XYZ file of C-alpha atoms in Angstrom:
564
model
C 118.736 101.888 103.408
C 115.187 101.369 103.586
C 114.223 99.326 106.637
C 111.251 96.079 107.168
C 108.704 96.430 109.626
C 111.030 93.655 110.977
C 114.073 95.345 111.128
C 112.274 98.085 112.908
C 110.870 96.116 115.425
C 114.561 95.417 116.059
C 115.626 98.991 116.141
C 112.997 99.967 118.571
C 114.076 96.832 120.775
C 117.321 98.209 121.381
C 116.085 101.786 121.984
C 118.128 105.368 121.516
C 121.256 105.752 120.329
C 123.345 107.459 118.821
C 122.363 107.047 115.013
C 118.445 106.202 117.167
C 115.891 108.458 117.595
C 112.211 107.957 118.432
C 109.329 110.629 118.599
C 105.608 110.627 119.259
C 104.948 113.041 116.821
C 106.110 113.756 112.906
C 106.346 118.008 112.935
C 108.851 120.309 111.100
C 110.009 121.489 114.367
C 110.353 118.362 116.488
C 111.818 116.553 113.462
C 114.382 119.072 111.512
C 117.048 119.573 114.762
C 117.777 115.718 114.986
C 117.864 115.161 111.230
C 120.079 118.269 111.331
C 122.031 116.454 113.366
C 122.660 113.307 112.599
C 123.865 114.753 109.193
C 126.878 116.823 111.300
C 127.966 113.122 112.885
C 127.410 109.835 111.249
C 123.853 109.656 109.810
C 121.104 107.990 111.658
C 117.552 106.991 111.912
C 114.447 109.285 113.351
C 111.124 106.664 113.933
C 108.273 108.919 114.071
C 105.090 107.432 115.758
C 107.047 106.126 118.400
C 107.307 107.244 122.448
C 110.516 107.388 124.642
C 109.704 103.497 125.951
C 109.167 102.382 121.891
C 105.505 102.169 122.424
C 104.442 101.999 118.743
C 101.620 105.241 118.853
C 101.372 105.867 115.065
C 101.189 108.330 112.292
C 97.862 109.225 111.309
C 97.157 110.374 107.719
C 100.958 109.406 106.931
C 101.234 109.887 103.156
C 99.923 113.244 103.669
C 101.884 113.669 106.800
C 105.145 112.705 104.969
C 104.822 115.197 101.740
C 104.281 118.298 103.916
C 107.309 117.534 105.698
C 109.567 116.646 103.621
C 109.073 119.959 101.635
C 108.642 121.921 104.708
C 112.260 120.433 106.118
C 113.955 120.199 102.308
C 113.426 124.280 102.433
C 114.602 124.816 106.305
C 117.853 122.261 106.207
C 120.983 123.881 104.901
C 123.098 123.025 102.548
C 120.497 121.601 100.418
C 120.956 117.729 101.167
C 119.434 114.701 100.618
C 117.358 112.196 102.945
C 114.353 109.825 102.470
C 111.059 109.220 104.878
C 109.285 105.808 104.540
C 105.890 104.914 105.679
C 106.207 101.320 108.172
C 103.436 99.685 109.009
C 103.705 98.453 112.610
C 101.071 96.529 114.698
C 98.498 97.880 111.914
C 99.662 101.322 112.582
C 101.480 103.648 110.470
C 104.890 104.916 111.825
C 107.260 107.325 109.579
C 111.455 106.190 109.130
C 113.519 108.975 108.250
C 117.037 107.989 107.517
C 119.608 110.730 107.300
C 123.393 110.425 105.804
C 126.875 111.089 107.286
C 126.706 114.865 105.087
C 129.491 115.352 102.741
C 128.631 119.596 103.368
C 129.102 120.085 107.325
C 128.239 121.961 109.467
C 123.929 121.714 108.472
C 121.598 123.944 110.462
C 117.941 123.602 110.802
C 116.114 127.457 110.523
C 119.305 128.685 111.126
C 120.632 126.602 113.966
C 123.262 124.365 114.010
C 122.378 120.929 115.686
C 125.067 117.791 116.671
C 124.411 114.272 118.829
C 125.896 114.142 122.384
C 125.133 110.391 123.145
C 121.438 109.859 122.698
C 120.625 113.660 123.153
C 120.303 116.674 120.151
C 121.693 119.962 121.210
C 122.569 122.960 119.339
C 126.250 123.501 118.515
C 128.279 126.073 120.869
C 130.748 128.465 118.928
C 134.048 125.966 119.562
C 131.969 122.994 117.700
C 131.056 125.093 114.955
C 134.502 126.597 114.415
C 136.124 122.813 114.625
C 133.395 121.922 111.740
C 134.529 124.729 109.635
C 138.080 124.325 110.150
C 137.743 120.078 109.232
C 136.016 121.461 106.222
C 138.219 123.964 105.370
C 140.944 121.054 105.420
C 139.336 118.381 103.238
C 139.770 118.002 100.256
C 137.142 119.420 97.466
C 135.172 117.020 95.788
C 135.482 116.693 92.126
C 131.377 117.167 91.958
C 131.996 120.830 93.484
C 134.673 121.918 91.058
C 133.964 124.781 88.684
C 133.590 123.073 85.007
C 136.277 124.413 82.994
C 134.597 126.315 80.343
C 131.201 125.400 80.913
C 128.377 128.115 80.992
C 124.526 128.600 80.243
C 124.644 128.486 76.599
C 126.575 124.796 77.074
C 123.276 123.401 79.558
C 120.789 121.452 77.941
C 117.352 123.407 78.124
C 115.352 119.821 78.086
C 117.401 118.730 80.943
C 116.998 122.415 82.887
C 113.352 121.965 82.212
C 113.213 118.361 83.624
C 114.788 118.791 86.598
C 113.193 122.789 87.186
C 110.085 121.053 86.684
C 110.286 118.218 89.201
C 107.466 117.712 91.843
C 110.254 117.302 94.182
C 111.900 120.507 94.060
C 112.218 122.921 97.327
C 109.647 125.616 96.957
C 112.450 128.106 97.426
C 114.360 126.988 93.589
C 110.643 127.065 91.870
C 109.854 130.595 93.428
C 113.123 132.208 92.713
C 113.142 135.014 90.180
C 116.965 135.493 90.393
C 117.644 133.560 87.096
C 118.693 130.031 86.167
C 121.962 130.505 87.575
C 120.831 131.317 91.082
C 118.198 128.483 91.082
C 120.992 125.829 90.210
C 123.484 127.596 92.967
C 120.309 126.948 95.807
C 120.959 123.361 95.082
C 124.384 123.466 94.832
C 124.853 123.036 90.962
C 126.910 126.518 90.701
C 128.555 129.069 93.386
C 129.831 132.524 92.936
C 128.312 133.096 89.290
C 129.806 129.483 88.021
C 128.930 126.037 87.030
C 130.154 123.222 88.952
C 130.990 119.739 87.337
C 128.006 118.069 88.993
C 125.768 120.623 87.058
C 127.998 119.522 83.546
C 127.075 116.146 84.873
C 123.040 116.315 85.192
C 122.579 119.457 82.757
C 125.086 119.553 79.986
C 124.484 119.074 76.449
C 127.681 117.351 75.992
C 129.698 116.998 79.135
C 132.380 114.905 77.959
C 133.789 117.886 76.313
C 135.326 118.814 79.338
C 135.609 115.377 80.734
C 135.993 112.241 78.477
C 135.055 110.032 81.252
C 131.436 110.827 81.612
C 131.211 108.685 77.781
C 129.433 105.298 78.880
C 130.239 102.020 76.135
C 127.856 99.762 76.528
C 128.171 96.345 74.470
C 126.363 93.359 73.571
C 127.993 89.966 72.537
C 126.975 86.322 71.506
C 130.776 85.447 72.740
C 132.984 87.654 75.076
C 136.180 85.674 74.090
C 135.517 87.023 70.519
C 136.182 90.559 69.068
C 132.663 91.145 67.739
C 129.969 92.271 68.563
C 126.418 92.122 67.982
C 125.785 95.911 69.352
C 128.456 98.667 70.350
C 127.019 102.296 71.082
C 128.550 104.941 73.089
C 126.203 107.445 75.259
C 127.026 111.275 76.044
C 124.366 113.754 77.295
C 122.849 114.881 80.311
C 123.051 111.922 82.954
C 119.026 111.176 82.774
C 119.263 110.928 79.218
C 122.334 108.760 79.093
C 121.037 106.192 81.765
C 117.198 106.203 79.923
C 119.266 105.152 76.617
C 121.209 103.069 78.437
C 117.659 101.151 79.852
C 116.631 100.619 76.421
C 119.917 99.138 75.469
C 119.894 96.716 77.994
C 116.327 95.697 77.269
C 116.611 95.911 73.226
C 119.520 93.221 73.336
C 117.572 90.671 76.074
C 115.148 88.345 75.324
C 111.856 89.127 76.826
C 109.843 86.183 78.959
C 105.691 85.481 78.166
C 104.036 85.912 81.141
C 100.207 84.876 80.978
C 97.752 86.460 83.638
C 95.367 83.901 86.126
C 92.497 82.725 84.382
C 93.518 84.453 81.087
C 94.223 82.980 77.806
C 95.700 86.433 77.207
C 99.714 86.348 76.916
C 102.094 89.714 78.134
C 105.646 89.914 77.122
C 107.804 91.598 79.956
C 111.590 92.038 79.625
C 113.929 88.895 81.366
C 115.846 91.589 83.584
C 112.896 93.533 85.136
C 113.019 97.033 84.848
C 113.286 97.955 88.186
C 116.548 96.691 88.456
C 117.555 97.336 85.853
C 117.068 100.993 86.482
C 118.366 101.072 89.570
C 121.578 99.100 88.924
C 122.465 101.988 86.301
C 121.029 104.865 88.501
C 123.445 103.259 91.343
C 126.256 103.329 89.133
C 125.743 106.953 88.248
C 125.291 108.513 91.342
C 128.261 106.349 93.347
C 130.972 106.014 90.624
C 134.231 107.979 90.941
C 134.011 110.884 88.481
C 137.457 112.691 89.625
C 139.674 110.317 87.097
C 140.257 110.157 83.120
C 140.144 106.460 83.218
C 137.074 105.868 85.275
C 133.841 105.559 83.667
C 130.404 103.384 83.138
C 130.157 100.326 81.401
C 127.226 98.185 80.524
C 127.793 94.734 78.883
C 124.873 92.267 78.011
C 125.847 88.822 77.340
C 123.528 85.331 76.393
C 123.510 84.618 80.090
C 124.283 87.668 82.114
C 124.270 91.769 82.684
C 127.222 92.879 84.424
C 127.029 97.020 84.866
C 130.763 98.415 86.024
C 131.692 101.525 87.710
C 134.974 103.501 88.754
C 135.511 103.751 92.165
C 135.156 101.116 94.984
C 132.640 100.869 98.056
C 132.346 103.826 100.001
C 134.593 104.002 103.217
C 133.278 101.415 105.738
C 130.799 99.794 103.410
C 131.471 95.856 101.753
C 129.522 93.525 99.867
C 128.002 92.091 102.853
C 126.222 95.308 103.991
C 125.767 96.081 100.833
C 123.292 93.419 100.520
C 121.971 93.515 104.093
C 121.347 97.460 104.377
C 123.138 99.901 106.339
C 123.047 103.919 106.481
C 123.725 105.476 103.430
C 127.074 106.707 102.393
C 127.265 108.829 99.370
C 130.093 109.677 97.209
C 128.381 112.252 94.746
C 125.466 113.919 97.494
C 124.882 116.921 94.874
C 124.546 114.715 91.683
C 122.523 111.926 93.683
C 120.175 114.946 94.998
C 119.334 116.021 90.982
C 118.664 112.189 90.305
C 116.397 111.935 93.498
C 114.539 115.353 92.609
C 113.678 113.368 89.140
C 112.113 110.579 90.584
C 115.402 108.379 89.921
C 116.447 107.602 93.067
C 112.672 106.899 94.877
C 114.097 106.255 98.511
C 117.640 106.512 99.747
C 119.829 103.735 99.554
C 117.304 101.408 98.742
C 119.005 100.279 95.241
C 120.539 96.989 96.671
C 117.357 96.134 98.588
C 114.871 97.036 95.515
C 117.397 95.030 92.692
C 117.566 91.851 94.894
C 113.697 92.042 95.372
C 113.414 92.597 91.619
C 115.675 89.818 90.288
C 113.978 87.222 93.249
C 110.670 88.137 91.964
C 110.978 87.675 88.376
C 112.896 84.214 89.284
C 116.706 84.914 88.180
C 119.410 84.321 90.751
C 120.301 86.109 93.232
C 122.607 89.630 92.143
C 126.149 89.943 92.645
C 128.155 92.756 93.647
C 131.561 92.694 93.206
C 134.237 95.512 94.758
C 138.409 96.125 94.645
C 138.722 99.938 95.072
C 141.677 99.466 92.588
C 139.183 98.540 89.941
C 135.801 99.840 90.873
C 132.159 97.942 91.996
C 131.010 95.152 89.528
C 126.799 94.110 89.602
C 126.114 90.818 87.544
C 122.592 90.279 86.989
C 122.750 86.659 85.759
C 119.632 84.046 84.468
C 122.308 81.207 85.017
C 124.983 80.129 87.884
C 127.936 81.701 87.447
C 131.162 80.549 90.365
C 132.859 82.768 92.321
C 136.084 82.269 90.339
C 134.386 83.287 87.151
C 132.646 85.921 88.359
C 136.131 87.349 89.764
C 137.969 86.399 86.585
C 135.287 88.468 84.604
C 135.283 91.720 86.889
C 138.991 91.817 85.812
C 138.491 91.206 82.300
C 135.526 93.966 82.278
C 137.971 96.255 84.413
C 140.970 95.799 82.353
C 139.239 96.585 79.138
C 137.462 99.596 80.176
C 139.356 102.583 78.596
C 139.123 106.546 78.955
C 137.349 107.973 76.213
C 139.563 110.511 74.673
C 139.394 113.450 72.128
C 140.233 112.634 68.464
C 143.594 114.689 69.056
C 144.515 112.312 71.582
C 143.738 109.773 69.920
C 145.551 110.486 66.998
C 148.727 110.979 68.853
C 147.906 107.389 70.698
C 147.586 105.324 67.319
C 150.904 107.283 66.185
C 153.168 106.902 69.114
C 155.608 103.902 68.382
C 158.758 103.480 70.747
C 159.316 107.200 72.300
C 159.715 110.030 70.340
C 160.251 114.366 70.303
C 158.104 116.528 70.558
C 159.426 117.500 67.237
C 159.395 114.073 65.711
C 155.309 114.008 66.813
C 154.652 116.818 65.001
C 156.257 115.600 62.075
C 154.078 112.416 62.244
C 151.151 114.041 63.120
C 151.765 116.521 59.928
C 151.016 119.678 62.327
C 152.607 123.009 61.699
C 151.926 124.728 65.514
C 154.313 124.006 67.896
C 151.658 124.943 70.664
C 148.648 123.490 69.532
C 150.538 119.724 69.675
C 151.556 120.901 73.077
C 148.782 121.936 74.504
C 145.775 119.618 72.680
C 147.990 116.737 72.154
C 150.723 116.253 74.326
C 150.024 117.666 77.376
C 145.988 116.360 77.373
C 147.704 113.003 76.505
C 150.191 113.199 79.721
C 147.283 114.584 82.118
C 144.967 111.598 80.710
C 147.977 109.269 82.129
C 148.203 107.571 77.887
C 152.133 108.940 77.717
C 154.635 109.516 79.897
C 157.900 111.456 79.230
C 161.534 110.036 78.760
C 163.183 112.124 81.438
C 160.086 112.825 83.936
C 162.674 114.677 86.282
C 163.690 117.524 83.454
C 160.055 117.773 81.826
C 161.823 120.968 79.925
C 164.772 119.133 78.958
C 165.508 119.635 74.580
C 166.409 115.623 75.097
C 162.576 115.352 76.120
C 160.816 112.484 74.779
C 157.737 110.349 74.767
C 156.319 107.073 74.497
C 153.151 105.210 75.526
C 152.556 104.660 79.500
C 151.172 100.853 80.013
C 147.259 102.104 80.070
C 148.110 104.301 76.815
C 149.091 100.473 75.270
C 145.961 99.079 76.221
C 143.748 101.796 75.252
C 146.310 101.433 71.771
C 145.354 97.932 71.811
C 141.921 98.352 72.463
C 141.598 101.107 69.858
C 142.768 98.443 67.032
C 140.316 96.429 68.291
C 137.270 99.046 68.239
C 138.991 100.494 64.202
C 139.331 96.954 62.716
C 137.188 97.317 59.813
C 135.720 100.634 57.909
C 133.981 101.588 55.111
C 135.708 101.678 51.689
C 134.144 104.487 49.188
C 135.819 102.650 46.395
C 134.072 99.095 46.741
C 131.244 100.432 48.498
C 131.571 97.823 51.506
C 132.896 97.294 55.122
C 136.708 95.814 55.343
C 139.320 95.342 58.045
C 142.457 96.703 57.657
C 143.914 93.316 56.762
C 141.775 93.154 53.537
C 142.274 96.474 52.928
C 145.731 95.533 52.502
C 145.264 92.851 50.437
C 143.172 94.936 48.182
C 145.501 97.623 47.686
C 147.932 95.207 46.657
C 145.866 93.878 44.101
C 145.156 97.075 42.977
C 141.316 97.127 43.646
C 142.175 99.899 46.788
C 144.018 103.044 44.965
C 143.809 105.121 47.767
C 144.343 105.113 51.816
C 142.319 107.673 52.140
C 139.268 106.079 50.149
C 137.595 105.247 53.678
C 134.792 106.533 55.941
C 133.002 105.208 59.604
C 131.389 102.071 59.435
C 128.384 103.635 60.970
C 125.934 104.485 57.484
C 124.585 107.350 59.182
C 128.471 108.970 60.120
C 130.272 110.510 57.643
C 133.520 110.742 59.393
C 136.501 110.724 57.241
C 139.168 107.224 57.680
C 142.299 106.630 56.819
C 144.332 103.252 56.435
C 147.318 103.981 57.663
C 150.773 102.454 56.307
C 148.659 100.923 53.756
C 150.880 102.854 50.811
C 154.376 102.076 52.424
C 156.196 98.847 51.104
C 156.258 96.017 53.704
C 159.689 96.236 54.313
C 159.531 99.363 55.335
C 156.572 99.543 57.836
C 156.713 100.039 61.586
C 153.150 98.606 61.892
C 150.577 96.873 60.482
C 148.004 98.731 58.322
C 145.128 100.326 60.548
C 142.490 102.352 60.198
C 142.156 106.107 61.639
C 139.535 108.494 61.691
C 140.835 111.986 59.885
C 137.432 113.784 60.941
C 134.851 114.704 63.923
C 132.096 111.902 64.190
C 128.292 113.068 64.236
C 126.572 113.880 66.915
C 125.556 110.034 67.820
C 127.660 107.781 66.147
C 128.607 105.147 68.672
C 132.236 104.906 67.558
C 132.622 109.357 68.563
C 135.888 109.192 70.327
C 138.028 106.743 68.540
């Protein structure tokens, strides 16, 4: 994280180390072989200003100092990677902090060379390191961020989103001054490799990622009364990740109060926004960048309350990292290095890990207590951004809640075959339900997407072939069932022109105002989506279920409800 001229002072008390470096002078050359290597061991500061005997000695000119080289050290480290350089004022001079990550991409070389830490000393890698780097590579597994995207090419990437991030003041000289093509600028930072796109470029540059992977949807929600099933505001967010977390700011902000804030000596009155935007924005930028994208139930979620924010991600604390560093600093550790490098190059992420530092400044300055981070790697991280006390026990209790209700978002097929599924049936008997003719396409675009999204499970796991095969919900599919009820419970009916739950619908039809169950559409007025009330025509005595609503149709582009 971003260290104080205090915690500095501390540093340079204790003198080199390992993860310690100091140096009299700030230069491309002196600099890039000990940044190169504390990326090949466990990250590490370099204080530039400083001599051997941490004599401060100073930077002069240091803005300018610190823009010519980070570009000339972005373009000469390899992989592409990403590190941040404050300016520190000490004893009214300027010294330069460049913190460096563990990298997720060994082995790095600077111009070439490969550098690693031996105690307090940088030397260049011999050929036995360098092969032992490769081979612990070779062995790890892939992150999901470095995957080829499935079916994703040019024609799928968003050209606003190219643009924005193509355009950025931050990025290397070598990606503006290739002429090779789009697809060789995103494979210098990492975004594609051998002629394909990789899942962080679906992530940052996709027109519509979740496509390929339901779990890049964000719900975000607004309520009067959590213990309630309304809710004032419900939208759903897909898109490039910029546009999805700028969306997501004015969310937040259109559904909180703002506070009247009137300037010294001024009669004149300003209106500014009761979570400040800095933290706000860097709560959800957090979220993006360190969330676990790899499963189909992990996710975003963003839920405003009277009293309280609370922004949820998949995925726990990085390995070696609690709540207590968290919100005292320590060296970076990032789970998605490629996707957090396109946020950085866009001016969302201004300084490495300086999120926690800049949201607890934030919240103390605009006089709301003090943020709360809450983590359970079974779950994922919690932040509550709250105007009132909230206990320990409540906060805990909510995380839960927030965690258990969090769903995958899933493709109308599978969601058709979720709200169908009662007690386990064939695959034969699903088709029947469903009313599908091709054996195949219920296979492959319903079953099988169902079973990989972990929503069914088979009778007879140990004989998945077996003509006895059968299905039935697993215990998330019954929750995402449940919560799917929850999200359906009212539509709109063509035949009385209004919104109704499926209760009234009921008791419509059997009055005979409701003639048909297939007289419905989306609540939303500007989604035309097609509904249907199912069970609504079938005697009581006969029904399985309830009557409830399911969409027959695709969604637009934007309705909130797309996915259900």
């Amino acid at each position: 994280m971003s260290k104080s001229s205090v915690e500095i002072q501390q540093l340079l008390s204790l003198g080199e180390h390992q993860t310690r470096e100091f140096k009299s002078r700030a230069e491309a050359k002196i600099c890039g072989p000990d940044i190169c290597a504390f990326l090949n061991a466990e990250g590490g500061y370099l204080i530039c200003g400083i001599d051997d005997k941490g004599n401060v000695l100073g930077i002069s000119s240091a803005e300018k100092v610190v823009a010519q080289l980070e570009t000339t050290l972005k373009s000469q480290i390899q992989p592409p990677v990403l590190f941040s350089i404050d300016v520190i004022e000490l004893e009214e001079k300027s010294v330069l902090v460049i913190e460096a990550p563990k990298g997720k991409d060994i082995p790095y070389a600077f111009s070439n060379d490969i550098y690693i830490r031996a105690g307090e000393q940088t030397r260049k890698a011999d050929i036995e390191t360098i092969r032992d780097m490769v081979l612990r590579k070779q062995v790890e597994p892939e992150r999901w961020e470095r995957r080829f995207s499935a079916e994703l090419d040019e024609d799928d990437l968003s050209a606003s989103a190219c643009k924005k991030l193509l355009g950025a003041a931050r990025l290397p000289l070598e990606v503006k001054q290739s002429e090779q093509g789009l697809l060789h600028q995103l494979q210098l930072l990492s975004l594609a490799k051998y002629g394909r796109l990789t899942n962080a470029a679906d992530v940052l540059l996709a027109k519509d990622p979740s496509r390929r992977h339901p779990q890049t949807r964000v719900r975000a929600v607004c309520y009067n009364n959590k213990a309630e099933n309304t809710y004032r505001d419900l939208k759903h967010f897909e898109g490039p990740i910029v546009e999805v977390i700028e969306r997501l700011i004015d969310f937040i902000h259109r559904n909180t109060p703002s506070r009247a804030r009137f300037a010294n000596n001024s009669s004149q009155r300003e209106d500014i926004p009761l979570y400040p935007a800095e933290a706000v924005r860097e709560a959800l930028v957090n979220a993006f960048a360190h969330r676990d994208y790899s499963s189909f139930s992990g996710g975003v979620k963003v839920e405003v309350g009277p009293n309280q924010v609370e922004i949820w991600n998949s995925g726990g604390l990085p390995q070696g990292i609690d709540v207590a560093k968290l919100e005292q600093g320590h060296i970076s550790v990032l789970r998605n290095p490629d996707i957090a490098h396109g946020l950085y190059l866009q001016g969302y992420m201004e300084k490495l890990g300086r999120g926690s530092v800049v949201i607890q400044q934030a919240c103390r300055k605009a006089g709301l207590l003090a943020p709360k981070w809450h983590s359970d790697p079974a779950f994922g991280v919690t932040l509550t951004l709250s105007t009132q006390e909230v206990t320990q026990e409540v906060t805990q209790e909510v995380t839960q809640e927030v965690t258990q209700e969090v769903i995958p978002e899933i493709t109308l097929e599978v969601g058709r075959l979720i709200d169908s599924l009662t007690g386990e049936l064939s695959r034969a008997e699903l088709q029947e339900v469903l009313q599908l003719r091709d054996p195949e396409h219920i296979r492959s675009r319903y079953i099988n997407a169902a079973l990989a999204a972990g929503l069914i499970e088979q009778t007879q796991p140990d004989k998945p072939n077996s003509s006895k095969q059968k299905y039935r919900l697993s215990p998330m599919g019954m929750r995402v069932k449940r919560a799917r009820n929850i999200s359906l419970a009212q539509a709109f009916s063509l035949e009385l022109n209004m919104d109704v739950t499926a209760a009234r619908a009921d008791e419509l039809y059997q009055a005979g105002r409701i003639k048909s169950k297939s007289a419905f559409k989306c609540p939303e007025p500007t989604c035309n989506a097609q509904a249907t009330c199912v069970n609504l025509d079938k005697p009581k005595a006969e029904r399985r279920q309830d009557p409830y609503f399911r969409f027959v149709s695709e969604h637009s582009r934007d309705c909130p409800l797309k996915g259900h």
